[in-house]
Amino acid sequence: LLLKSLELANKEQKHELNFWISKTDFDKTEKVASVKRIFDDLNIKSISEEEMSRHYSSALSNLRSIECDHQKKNHLFTFAESLVAREF
């Protein structure tokens, strides 16, 4: 999330992100609020969800191409679905 934010951020946002990265003594609530605001401004959640979906689709495609017992494969599909369904 941070790397994508630094990639997309404008000059002021990069400055603020780097400020919080380098800070060793800080108010946790203030830091979280500041970084979350930048993430929201850059639409990082949506970008991350799109990337997760892309990787998930690729993984399912690869799993489908493996030749093995379907019951064993179904356990892997169920596991993959549980990973994607998690809330962050």
PDB file of C-alpha atoms in Angstrom:
ATOM      1  CA  LEU A   1       0.000   0.000   0.000  1.00  0.00           C
ATOM      2  CA  LEU A   2       2.751   2.391   0.941  1.00  0.00           C
ATOM      3  CA  LEU A   3       4.793   1.718  -2.195  1.00  0.00           C
ATOM      4  CA  LYS A   4       1.787   2.282  -4.452  1.00  0.00           C
ATOM      5  CA  SER A   5       0.972   5.463  -2.535  1.00  0.00           C
ATOM      6  CA  LEU A   6       4.483   6.793  -3.007  1.00  0.00           C
ATOM      7  CA  GLU A   7       4.265   5.938  -6.700  1.00  0.00           C
ATOM      8  CA  LEU A   8       0.980   7.811  -7.177  1.00  0.00           C
ATOM      9  CA  ALA A   9       1.404  10.645  -4.694  1.00  0.00           C
ATOM     10  CA  ASN A  10       1.924  14.256  -5.641  1.00  0.00           C
ATOM     11  CA  LYS A  11       4.825  16.231  -4.186  1.00  0.00           C
ATOM     12  CA  GLU A  12       2.998  17.262  -1.011  1.00  0.00           C
ATOM     13  CA  GLN A  13       1.635  13.777  -0.357  1.00  0.00           C
ATOM     14  CA  LYS A  14       5.093  12.220  -0.850  1.00  0.00           C
ATOM     15  CA  HIS A  15       6.533  14.737   1.559  1.00  0.00           C
ATOM     16  CA  GLU A  16       3.921  13.872   4.178  1.00  0.00           C
ATOM     17  CA  LEU A  17       4.341  10.115   3.700  1.00  0.00           C
ATOM     18  CA  ASN A  18       8.122  10.398   3.975  1.00  0.00           C
ATOM     19  CA  PHE A  19       7.696  12.552   7.066  1.00  0.00           C
ATOM     20  CA  TRP A  20       5.703   9.782   8.768  1.00  0.00           C
ATOM     21  CA  ILE A  21       8.062   7.050   7.525  1.00  0.00           C
ATOM     22  CA  SER A  22      11.092   8.768   9.033  1.00  0.00           C
ATOM     23  CA  LYS A  23       9.422   9.809  12.289  1.00  0.00           C
ATOM     24  CA  THR A  24      10.361   7.709  15.333  1.00  0.00           C
ATOM     25  CA  ASP A  25       8.437   9.607  17.984  1.00  0.00           C
ATOM     26  CA  PHE A  26       4.839  10.346  16.985  1.00  0.00           C
ATOM     27  CA  ASP A  27       1.201  10.278  17.973  1.00  0.00           C
ATOM     28  CA  LYS A  28      -0.146   6.989  16.560  1.00  0.00           C
ATOM     29  CA  THR A  29      -3.645   8.339  16.036  1.00  0.00           C
ATOM     30  CA  GLU A  30      -2.354  11.341  14.101  1.00  0.00           C
ATOM     31  CA  LYS A  31      -0.074   9.177  11.944  1.00  0.00           C
ATOM     32  CA  VAL A  32      -2.823   6.681  11.087  1.00  0.00           C
ATOM     33  CA  ALA A  33      -5.274   9.464  10.267  1.00  0.00           C
ATOM     34  CA  SER A  34      -2.767  11.283   8.044  1.00  0.00           C
ATOM     35  CA  VAL A  35      -1.626   8.211   6.143  1.00  0.00           C
ATOM     36  CA  LYS A  36      -5.197   6.886   5.807  1.00  0.00           C
ATOM     37  CA  ARG A  37      -6.316  10.236   4.382  1.00  0.00           C
ATOM     38  CA  ILE A  38      -3.591  10.051   1.733  1.00  0.00           C
ATOM     39  CA  PHE A  39      -4.494   6.429   0.940  1.00  0.00           C
ATOM     40  CA  ASP A  40      -8.132   7.491   0.554  1.00  0.00           C
ATOM     41  CA  ASP A  41      -7.212  10.471  -1.631  1.00  0.00           C
ATOM     42  CA  LEU A  42      -5.185   8.187  -3.900  1.00  0.00           C
ATOM     43  CA  ASN A  43      -7.930   5.527  -4.027  1.00  0.00           C
ATOM     44  CA  ILE A  44      -5.458   2.921  -2.756  1.00  0.00           C
ATOM     45  CA  LYS A  45      -8.166   0.571  -1.447  1.00  0.00           C
ATOM     46  CA  SER A  46      -9.782   0.266  -4.863  1.00  0.00           C
ATOM     47  CA  ILE A  47      -6.432  -0.154  -6.603  1.00  0.00           C
ATOM     48  CA  SER A  48      -5.442  -2.868  -4.108  1.00  0.00           C
ATOM     49  CA  GLU A  49      -8.749  -4.686  -4.519  1.00  0.00           C
ATOM     50  CA  GLU A  50      -8.343  -4.662  -8.316  1.00  0.00           C
ATOM     51  CA  GLU A  51      -4.819  -6.067  -7.973  1.00  0.00           C
ATOM     52  CA  MET A  52      -6.028  -8.748  -5.542  1.00  0.00           C
ATOM     53  CA  SER A  53      -8.775  -9.707  -7.972  1.00  0.00           C
ATOM     54  CA  ARG A  54      -6.293  -9.962 -10.820  1.00  0.00           C
ATOM     55  CA  HIS A  55      -3.997 -12.250  -8.799  1.00  0.00           C
ATOM     56  CA  TYR A  56      -6.965 -14.313  -7.570  1.00  0.00           C
ATOM     57  CA  SER A  57      -8.220 -14.867 -11.116  1.00  0.00           C
ATOM     58  CA  SER A  58      -4.755 -15.870 -12.239  1.00  0.00           C
ATOM     59  CA  ALA A  59      -4.374 -18.287  -9.326  1.00  0.00           C
ATOM     60  CA  LEU A  60      -7.749 -19.910 -10.028  1.00  0.00           C
ATOM     61  CA  SER A  61      -6.859 -20.273 -13.683  1.00  0.00           C
ATOM     62  CA  ASN A  62      -3.588 -21.966 -12.764  1.00  0.00           C
ATOM     63  CA  LEU A  63      -5.356 -24.201 -10.260  1.00  0.00           C
ATOM     64  CA  ARG A  64      -7.901 -25.267 -12.892  1.00  0.00           C
ATOM     65  CA  SER A  65      -5.066 -26.282 -15.219  1.00  0.00           C
ATOM     66  CA  ILE A  66      -3.563 -28.707 -12.698  1.00  0.00           C
ATOM     67  CA  GLU A  67      -4.503 -32.312 -13.357  1.00  0.00           C
ATOM     68  CA  CYS A  68      -5.378 -34.015 -10.077  1.00  0.00           C
ATOM     69  CA  ASP A  69      -8.281 -35.396  -8.085  1.00  0.00           C
ATOM     70  CA  HIS A  70     -11.182 -32.911  -8.212  1.00  0.00           C
ATOM     71  CA  GLN A  71     -11.977 -33.366  -4.522  1.00  0.00           C
ATOM     72  CA  LYS A  72      -8.452 -32.323  -3.569  1.00  0.00           C
ATOM     73  CA  LYS A  73      -8.674 -29.374  -5.922  1.00  0.00           C
ATOM     74  CA  ASN A  74     -11.984 -28.320  -4.383  1.00  0.00           C
ATOM     75  CA  HIS A  75     -10.264 -27.987  -0.997  1.00  0.00           C
ATOM     76  CA  LEU A  76      -7.811 -25.572  -2.577  1.00  0.00           C
ATOM     77  CA  PHE A  77     -10.617 -23.597  -4.245  1.00  0.00           C
ATOM     78  CA  THR A  78     -12.406 -23.332  -0.892  1.00  0.00           C
ATOM     79  CA  PHE A  79      -9.206 -22.182   0.788  1.00  0.00           C
ATOM     80  CA  ALA A  80      -8.592 -19.584  -1.933  1.00  0.00           C
ATOM     81  CA  GLU A  81     -12.140 -18.266  -1.560  1.00  0.00           C
ATOM     82  CA  SER A  82     -11.673 -17.916   2.210  1.00  0.00           C
ATOM     83  CA  LEU A  83      -8.519 -15.873   1.666  1.00  0.00           C
ATOM     84  CA  VAL A  84     -10.209 -13.476  -0.732  1.00  0.00           C
ATOM     85  CA  ALA A  85     -13.287 -13.110   1.475  1.00  0.00           C
ATOM     86  CA  ARG A  86     -11.234 -11.791   4.431  1.00  0.00           C
ATOM     87  CA  GLU A  87     -11.853  -8.250   5.588  1.00  0.00           C
ATOM     88  CA  PHE A  88      -8.929  -5.921   6.192  1.00  0.00           C
TER      89      PHE A  88
END
